[in-house]
Tab-separated table of C-alpha atoms in Angstrom:
chain	number	residue	atom	x	y	z
A	1	GLY	CA	-46.624	21.269	-34.296
A	2	LEU	CA	-43.124	21.059	-34.773
A	3	ALA	CA	-40.353	19.562	-32.575
A	4	SER	CA	-37.905	21.728	-31.151
A	5	THR	CA	-34.396	21.238	-32.789
A	6	ALA	CA	-32.523	22.988	-29.973
A	7	PRO	CA	-29.934	20.451	-28.550
A	8	PRO	CA	-30.458	19.502	-25.064
A	9	GLU	CA	-28.754	21.279	-22.292
A	10	PRO	CA	-25.517	19.538	-21.263
A	11	GLU	CA	-25.266	17.877	-18.022
A	12	PRO	CA	-23.383	20.175	-15.703
A	13	VAL	CA	-22.746	17.713	-12.984
A	14	VAL	CA	-20.058	15.025	-13.210
A	15	PRO	CA	-21.465	11.897	-11.744
A	16	LEU	CA	-19.030	11.098	-8.772
A	17	GLU	CA	-20.731	8.546	-6.880
A	18	ALA	CA	-17.926	5.887	-7.721
A	19	LEU	CA	-15.126	8.387	-6.514
A	20	VAL	CA	-17.060	9.086	-3.545
A	21	GLU	CA	-17.170	5.690	-2.722
A	22	ALA	CA	-13.441	4.946	-3.353
A	23	VAL	CA	-12.393	7.741	-1.098
A	24	GLU	CA	-14.621	6.655	1.698
A	25	ALA	CA	-13.451	3.151	1.215
A	26	ALA	CA	-9.727	4.356	1.459
A	27	HIS	CA	-10.021	4.366	5.150
A	28	VAL	CA	-7.524	7.018	5.308
A	29	ALA	CA	-5.827	7.620	8.521
A	30	PRO	CA	-4.289	10.827	9.585
A	31	VAL	CA	-0.678	11.026	9.043
A	32	THR	CA	1.395	11.870	11.912
A	33	ASP	CA	3.335	15.265	11.784
A	34	GLY	CA	6.773	14.955	10.380
A	35	LEU	CA	6.229	11.472	8.512
A	36	GLU	CA	7.647	11.714	5.114
A	37	VAL	CA	8.275	9.213	2.459
A	38	GLY	CA	11.540	7.596	3.530
A	39	SER	CA	11.397	8.306	6.968
A	40	GLU	CA	12.972	6.270	10.027
A	41	ALA	CA	9.302	4.387	10.562
A	42	ALA	CA	10.006	2.439	7.343
A	43	PRO	CA	8.481	-1.242	6.772
A	44	ALA	CA	10.416	-4.179	7.945
A	45	LEU	CA	13.137	-5.802	5.658
A	46	ASP	CA	13.176	-9.533	5.272
A	47	SER	CA	16.886	-10.694	4.729
A	48	THR	CA	17.675	-13.703	2.782
A	49	ASP	CA	21.054	-15.338	2.051
A	50	GLY	CA	22.312	-14.064	-1.502
A	51	GLU	CA	18.819	-12.680	-2.326
A	52	GLU	CA	17.808	-9.384	-2.394
A	53	ARG	CA	16.191	-7.886	0.568
A	54	LEU	CA	12.175	-7.749	0.803
A	55	ARG	CA	10.282	-5.029	2.234
A	56	ARG	CA	7.137	-6.224	4.228
A	57	ILE	CA	4.157	-3.834	4.135
A	58	GLY	CA	1.140	-5.842	5.520
A	59	ASP	CA	0.890	-9.039	3.653
A	60	LEU	CA	3.061	-7.602	0.519
A	61	ARG	CA	6.691	-8.588	0.013
A	62	LEU	CA	8.287	-6.284	-2.372
A	63	SER	CA	11.937	-6.239	-3.495
A	64	GLU	CA	13.993	-3.323	-1.938
A	65	THR	CA	14.543	-2.112	-5.756
A	66	LEU	CA	10.920	-2.332	-6.655
A	67	TYR	CA	9.913	-0.642	-3.455
A	68	GLY	CA	12.381	1.921	-3.998
A	69	ILE	CA	11.164	2.670	-7.406
A	70	PHE	CA	7.486	2.456	-6.750
A	71	ILE	CA	7.821	4.982	-3.589
A	72	GLY	CA	9.951	7.397	-5.369
A	73	GLU	CA	7.640	7.620	-8.733
A	74	ALA	CA	4.352	7.166	-6.720
A	75	ASP	CA	5.508	10.129	-4.348
A	76	GLU	CA	6.220	12.806	-7.302
A	77	LEU	CA	3.034	11.504	-9.087
A	78	ALA	CA	0.907	12.125	-6.014
A	79	ARG	CA	2.585	15.533	-5.437
A	80	ARG	CA	1.996	16.971	-8.695
A	81	LEU	CA	-1.349	15.382	-9.063
A	82	THR	CA	-2.198	17.247	-5.563
A	83	VAL	CA	-0.839	20.499	-6.609
A	84	ALA	CA	-2.512	20.299	-10.087
A	85	LEU	CA	-5.995	19.951	-8.250
A	86	HIS	CA	-5.716	22.248	-5.645
A	87	ASP	CA	-4.642	24.838	-8.253
A	88	TRP	CA	-7.548	24.248	-10.391
A	89	ALA	CA	-10.044	23.906	-7.626
A	90	GLN	CA	-9.085	27.493	-6.730
A	91	VAL	CA	-11.136	28.670	-9.868
A	92	HIS	CA	-12.485	25.407	-11.749
A	93	ASP	CA	-13.902	27.769	-14.594
A	94	GLU	CA	-12.339	25.169	-17.213
A	95	ALA	CA	-11.759	21.529	-17.201
A	96	PRO	CA	-9.441	20.025	-14.714
A	97	PRO	CA	-5.847	19.623	-16.313
A	98	THR	CA	-5.450	16.710	-18.352
A	99	SER	CA	-2.149	16.158	-16.592
A	100	ALA	CA	-4.125	15.279	-13.262
A	101	GLU	CA	-6.019	12.393	-15.259
A	102	VAL	CA	-2.809	11.042	-16.703
A	103	GLN	CA	-1.183	11.146	-12.962
A	104	ALA	CA	-3.951	9.431	-11.584
A	105	HIS	CA	-3.863	6.690	-14.123
A	106	ALA	CA	0.139	6.251	-13.686
A	107	LEU	CA	-0.788	6.009	-10.021
A	108	ALA	CA	-3.460	3.563	-10.354
A	109	GLY	CA	-1.214	1.116	-12.886
A	110	ASN	CA	1.719	1.704	-10.587
A	111	SER	CA	0.134	0.788	-7.408
A	112	ALA	CA	-1.723	-2.210	-8.819
A	113	THR	CA	1.829	-3.593	-10.016
A	114	VAL	CA	3.045	-3.748	-6.515
A	115	GLY	CA	-0.135	-4.976	-5.140
A	116	PHE	CA	-1.387	-1.705	-3.142
A	117	GLU	CA	-4.970	-2.110	-4.243
A	118	ALA	CA	-6.670	0.364	-2.026
A	119	LEU	CA	-4.540	3.300	-3.607
A	120	SER	CA	-5.165	1.696	-7.107
A	121	VAL	CA	-8.911	1.533	-6.766
A	122	LEU	CA	-8.970	4.833	-5.486
A	123	ALA	CA	-6.363	6.172	-8.264
A	124	ARG	CA	-8.625	4.652	-10.743
A	125	ALA	CA	-11.850	6.182	-9.505
A	126	LEU	CA	-10.167	9.691	-9.573
A	127	GLU	CA	-8.796	8.890	-13.160
A	128	HIS	CA	-12.113	8.072	-14.545
A	129	ALA	CA	-13.898	11.095	-12.761
A	130	LEU	CA	-11.518	13.525	-14.155
A	131	GLY	CA	-12.029	11.935	-17.588
A	132	ARG	CA	-15.726	12.377	-17.429
A	133	ALA	CA	-15.079	15.861	-15.903
A	134	GLN	CA	-12.996	16.685	-19.155
A	135	GLN	CA	-16.409	16.148	-21.097
A	136	ALA	CA	-18.374	18.237	-18.627
A	137	GLN	CA	-19.546	22.045	-19.478
A	138	ALA	CA	-19.345	23.186	-15.891
A	139	TRP	CA	-17.592	21.999	-12.802
A	140	SER	CA	-19.171	22.705	-9.426
A	141	ALA	CA	-17.151	23.639	-6.239
A	142	GLU	CA	-18.300	20.085	-4.797
A	143	SER	CA	-16.641	18.392	-7.697
A	144	ALA	CA	-13.469	20.486	-7.095
A	145	ALA	CA	-13.990	19.620	-3.530
A	146	LEU	CA	-13.798	16.007	-4.292
A	147	PHE	CA	-11.240	15.723	-6.535
A	148	THR	CA	-8.747	17.708	-4.121
A	149	ARG	CA	-9.969	15.343	-1.415
A	150	SER	CA	-9.160	12.656	-3.579
A	151	ALA	CA	-5.907	13.693	-4.264
A	152	ASP	CA	-5.156	14.153	-0.685
A	153	ALA	CA	-6.356	10.898	0.353
A	154	ILE	CA	-3.861	9.290	-2.258
A	155	ALA	CA	-1.138	11.291	-0.714
A	156	GLN	CA	-2.022	10.046	2.697
A	157	LEU	CA	-2.216	6.470	1.450
A	158	LEU	CA	0.939	6.554	-0.101
A	159	HIS	CA	2.648	8.153	3.231
A	160	GLN	CA	1.103	5.368	4.978
A	161	PHE	CA	2.364	2.525	2.870
A	162	ALA	CA	5.871	4.280	2.799
A	163	ALA	CA	5.613	4.059	6.702
A	164	GLY	CA	4.666	0.326	6.430
A	165	PHE	CA	0.865	0.432	7.086
A	166	LEU	CA	-1.157	-1.512	4.708
A	167	GLU	CA	-5.217	-1.859	5.325
């Protein structure tokens, strides 16, 4: 007999195990009401004579300038990522927005630069999952929910970092 020449059915499900693991590993604590980036609960400062002040967050020491740049950029990236994925998840009848993958990539790189490993790992896992989702033929409600949960966890980790907490 003749072998079928029809192409195989596309895989409708994006493999998301790595992203699930990254979200679970993030150990995101609930953000207290009213805590915003730049709030009064900011991390402690180390003052040195004649040198730029350092901000202490867990074991990290960041210059006040680097901390300010990172928080400003990361907060905006996380906000845009969260909005984009929540909007997409409402319908999810086409691929997730490519802007979300770009934002996750930027968050992963920026957080790695300042030594915020938990955020970097989570953002990188989301970036890779979104990249694979761009190639998928269908997107499940479960995938959409995981993507939005990941974006929410990124925002929560960032708020914890801004408040001076680092896991």
